[in-house]
């Protein structure tokens, strides 16, 4: 938000502080000043001069020879402007002056005649786009006056950063409240030169109001809560006076004409956007606030045609009886625009629902000064003062006469919110006590009405311009801290009581995973959630760049890029993990995408730091599998399985890459309810197989022969792991294999129950070794599960300690040796109990898995 220092000073008469102090005070209140720009820089040597005579150049048809009086000398100047008025005042740059564009003037001969400087246009001075004619100065100027003084542009422009919740600060009035010692009570709007004294009455109705032949109607009261209009007749539309042009120029606004400039002036001063319609161009002399119809079009003031498809039913228009004239709260229409031929206008000041303006502005790809304010919330109480102010400026600059009352359509009256503020709660949050008089001193200058209710409670009436962001007691406490000054709180921490409320389970899970992975020697990475189109399906409406036009569907591509970054800097041993969000659509018709939480890791290099006393191996598939199982075990999945990708594909319907890609592309652009269901954002193809969009992105990174699929108890894929395909990563020749994993975390997390201590059994345990002949397609996991199920309560632990292939067993068989530990906590086990358990296990393995005991 551009703020003019002279404009601020004209509103707060006793604000006698410097620019740096103003910047510091605004920053301490949450409004940092991003830049300070001194206007008029480069124009210090430009003066006001009067043309004494104009004669035709003897050797050029399009040049004139002027005698120019700069207040000290009369100089000859060759000029190419078409119209130069004798006796007129113009900006003059003499010999030796450097213009804002860097051109240094010299005494030059033009077609045989000397020119001692130049009369300047707006563009040459950096004050506007006009470069055809010399800038004719009007008003009270005198010979030799410095141009910046004559134009009142000896000013400073502050670029103030305003957060989205503080729409009240998008005006000079809002910023002045923060700087005035007495706040709102000490602010006086500057006088408008030539403004007449007038009174007007207000005619209010709930749905439609009219005066003479003009009427205003609201058909959508939930999207437009208030609409005011007033007729002004007999205007003379033309250029704005210098004071108005200077005010607008000081904040980077271009002057258009006196009527439009008046509406812009009030918007910048008080924060209320307005619009003026040429009354004769409104068919039926009627304004109707209604929803747009599909296929309806409008030519806006920017010269572009917009098709107003009313998707979602929130596109709001202001129209006459036959055509749309304004996209409500965003941009006006060309058809009823104010021009030099306009004599009568209907001036509008309205209140629109912020969310609908934000949504419609995004759909249309338009961002205007009006929409920027409406979508952040405009003061619901400020319309009549703003309308009066606009009429002052219009009547002073364009003349005319107010015709009839202000027509106000007010479907529902607005009342300010009243909040309860507890002194005890203030002390509890801020750590220091505040008295009632302190609260009044801090809040009342900002417009809050504070009343004591007794028993340490206050009733605070929130002003309209703060009703959008101050909605709770904690918001009032923030205002107290902000205006008191964060630097004024004591450095010493006061007494506090630790909370007994546990963290949200998802936060507990994140902390647990960080501890597990950090303990394994991994470092946490933090990447942006933005991704290229190839890695996401949720498109951003206003992306930072084309390379980051979507929200990511998976995190692993970002971690692979982190590994490439480390490789490029000579780092061989990389151990990174990330916990973050990924995004997907449950349905392309949904307004909001699904947001999931994933964990991913990338590891490569040595298993641990090298030491001369031992040989250290590189990270391999078994290292990854260990990390994987530890991560999944800690991630909240009660039951899971890890299997090679080839086995998973065989156990499901065959899914080829071609039909998956085709299905993924088709469903990403259209909605088929048969293809989406809840769970882990699963996309189901025509067979029985499952494919997930994040899985599609991640799966392409792995070497197929090393890929592992992590499944939940229902058989759904919840994670993928394996070696990154060397063709998918830019790795140097010296780099080792890169291993990676990505896992979806559960959507519902149970709070961990506290661990209970169980003492070591006082009774001795027994161990038995069991050698088994295992068929080729039987996994060790299935044997573990079978032994665990058949071993009963006395089976304490199972360990595999040997795998054998070779002489004495079949060519396709393997021998697995397991050590089983049996333990009871209430007695000493007998050989008969343990032998009986071993017998149950061997019989079950043979019957269920075809696994025989090796004798």
PDB file of N, CA and C in Angstrom, residues 22 70 98 107 109 159 205 236 251 275 303 335 365 437 463 474 482 510 627 630 708 766 784 804 851:
ATOM      1  N   UNK A  22       8.512   7.281  11.848  1.00  0.00           N
ATOM      2  CA  UNK A  22       7.231   6.774  11.348  1.00  0.00           C
ATOM      3  C   UNK A  22       7.376   5.313  10.917  1.00  0.00           C
ATOM      4  N   UNK A  70      12.654  32.522 -17.183  1.00  0.00           N
ATOM      5  CA  UNK A  70      12.770  31.583 -16.062  1.00  0.00           C
ATOM      6  C   UNK A  70      12.839  32.285 -14.707  1.00  0.00           C
ATOM      7  N   UNK A  98      20.152  17.896 -15.699  1.00  0.00           N
ATOM      8  CA  UNK A  98      19.996  16.488 -16.065  1.00  0.00           C
ATOM      9  C   UNK A  98      18.564  16.057 -15.800  1.00  0.00           C
ATOM     10  N   UNK A 107      23.721  23.516 -24.658  1.00  0.00           N
ATOM     11  CA  UNK A 107      23.302  24.540 -25.624  1.00  0.00           C
ATOM     12  C   UNK A 107      23.595  23.995 -27.020  1.00  0.00           C
ATOM     13  N   UNK A 109      22.563  23.848 -31.427  1.00  0.00           N
ATOM     14  CA  UNK A 109      22.026  24.581 -32.573  1.00  0.00           C
ATOM     15  C   UNK A 109      21.085  23.632 -33.322  1.00  0.00           C
ATOM     16  N   UNK A 159       5.960   2.625   1.052  1.00  0.00           N
ATOM     17  CA  UNK A 159       5.349   1.367   0.620  1.00  0.00           C
ATOM     18  C   UNK A 159       5.179   0.500   1.856  1.00  0.00           C
ATOM     19  N   UNK A 205     -34.550   1.631   1.913  1.00  0.00           N
ATOM     20  CA  UNK A 205     -35.513   0.541   1.727  1.00  0.00           C
ATOM     21  C   UNK A 205     -34.771  -0.784   1.829  1.00  0.00           C
ATOM     22  N   UNK A 236     -19.454  18.873 -15.412  1.00  0.00           N
ATOM     23  CA  UNK A 236     -18.558  19.164 -16.527  1.00  0.00           C
ATOM     24  C   UNK A 236     -17.310  18.299 -16.343  1.00  0.00           C
ATOM     25  N   UNK A 251       0.940   8.653  -4.882  1.00  0.00           N
ATOM     26  CA  UNK A 251       0.813   7.237  -4.502  1.00  0.00           C
ATOM     27  C   UNK A 251       0.789   6.332  -5.730  1.00  0.00           C
ATOM     28  N   UNK A 275     -17.951   3.734  -7.693  1.00  0.00           N
ATOM     29  CA  UNK A 275     -18.037   3.694  -9.147  1.00  0.00           C
ATOM     30  C   UNK A 275     -19.094   4.702  -9.593  1.00  0.00           C
ATOM     31  N   UNK A 303     -10.863  -2.640 -21.423  1.00  0.00           N
ATOM     32  CA  UNK A 303     -10.975  -2.874 -22.856  1.00  0.00           C
ATOM     33  C   UNK A 303     -11.134  -4.329 -23.244  1.00  0.00           C
ATOM     34  N   UNK A 335     -19.597   0.273 -21.196  1.00  0.00           N
ATOM     35  CA  UNK A 335     -20.818   0.823 -21.789  1.00  0.00           C
ATOM     36  C   UNK A 335     -21.326   2.059 -21.060  1.00  0.00           C
ATOM     37  N   UNK A 365      -9.413 -13.749 -13.473  1.00  0.00           N
ATOM     38  CA  UNK A 365      -8.019 -13.354 -13.643  1.00  0.00           C
ATOM     39  C   UNK A 365      -7.832 -11.844 -13.603  1.00  0.00           C
ATOM     40  N   UNK A 437      -7.895   1.391  32.904  1.00  0.00           N
ATOM     41  CA  UNK A 437      -7.497   2.634  32.246  1.00  0.00           C
ATOM     42  C   UNK A 437      -6.428   2.386  31.185  1.00  0.00           C
ATOM     43  N   UNK A 463     -15.296  -1.571  16.151  1.00  0.00           N
ATOM     44  CA  UNK A 463     -15.715  -0.722  15.038  1.00  0.00           C
ATOM     45  C   UNK A 463     -15.850  -1.530  13.746  1.00  0.00           C
ATOM     46  N   UNK A 474      -9.060 -13.218  22.087  1.00  0.00           N
ATOM     47  CA  UNK A 474      -7.620 -13.275  21.855  1.00  0.00           C
ATOM     48  C   UNK A 474      -7.188 -12.216  20.843  1.00  0.00           C
ATOM     49  N   UNK A 482       0.022  -5.243  20.741  1.00  0.00           N
ATOM     50  CA  UNK A 482       0.566  -4.519  19.590  1.00  0.00           C
ATOM     51  C   UNK A 482       0.700  -3.031  19.893  1.00  0.00           C
ATOM     52  N   UNK A 510       4.281 -36.906  14.129  1.00  0.00           N
ATOM     53  CA  UNK A 510       5.385 -36.249  13.434  1.00  0.00           C
ATOM     54  C   UNK A 510       6.628 -36.190  14.325  1.00  0.00           C
ATOM     55  N   UNK A 627      15.277 -49.442   7.610  1.00  0.00           N
ATOM     56  CA  UNK A 627      14.711 -48.105   7.821  1.00  0.00           C
ATOM     57  C   UNK A 627      13.217 -48.097   7.541  1.00  0.00           C
ATOM     58  N   UNK A 630      11.216 -49.830  10.351  1.00  0.00           N
ATOM     59  CA  UNK A 630      11.213 -49.001  11.557  1.00  0.00           C
ATOM     60  C   UNK A 630      10.302 -47.790  11.382  1.00  0.00           C
ATOM     61  N   UNK A 708       9.854 -52.122  -3.762  1.00  0.00           N
ATOM     62  CA  UNK A 708       9.085 -52.768  -2.702  1.00  0.00           C
ATOM     63  C   UNK A 708       7.775 -52.013  -2.533  1.00  0.00           C
ATOM     64  N   UNK A 766      13.449 -71.454  27.920  1.00  0.00           N
ATOM     65  CA  UNK A 766      14.021 -72.573  27.162  1.00  0.00           C
ATOM     66  C   UNK A 766      14.097 -72.175  25.697  1.00  0.00           C
ATOM     67  N   UNK A 784       7.287 -66.789   9.709  1.00  0.00           N
ATOM     68  CA  UNK A 784       7.252 -66.086  10.986  1.00  0.00           C
ATOM     69  C   UNK A 784       5.831 -66.001  11.520  1.00  0.00           C
ATOM     70  N   UNK A 804      20.407 -71.698   4.226  1.00  0.00           N
ATOM     71  CA  UNK A 804      21.349 -72.614   3.564  1.00  0.00           C
ATOM     72  C   UNK A 804      20.759 -73.103   2.251  1.00  0.00           C
ATOM     73  N   UNK A 851       5.896 -76.599   4.434  1.00  0.00           N
ATOM     74  CA  UNK A 851       7.253 -76.486   4.960  1.00  0.00           C
ATOM     75  C   UNK A 851       7.507 -77.678   5.885  1.00  0.00           C
TER      76      UNK A 851
END
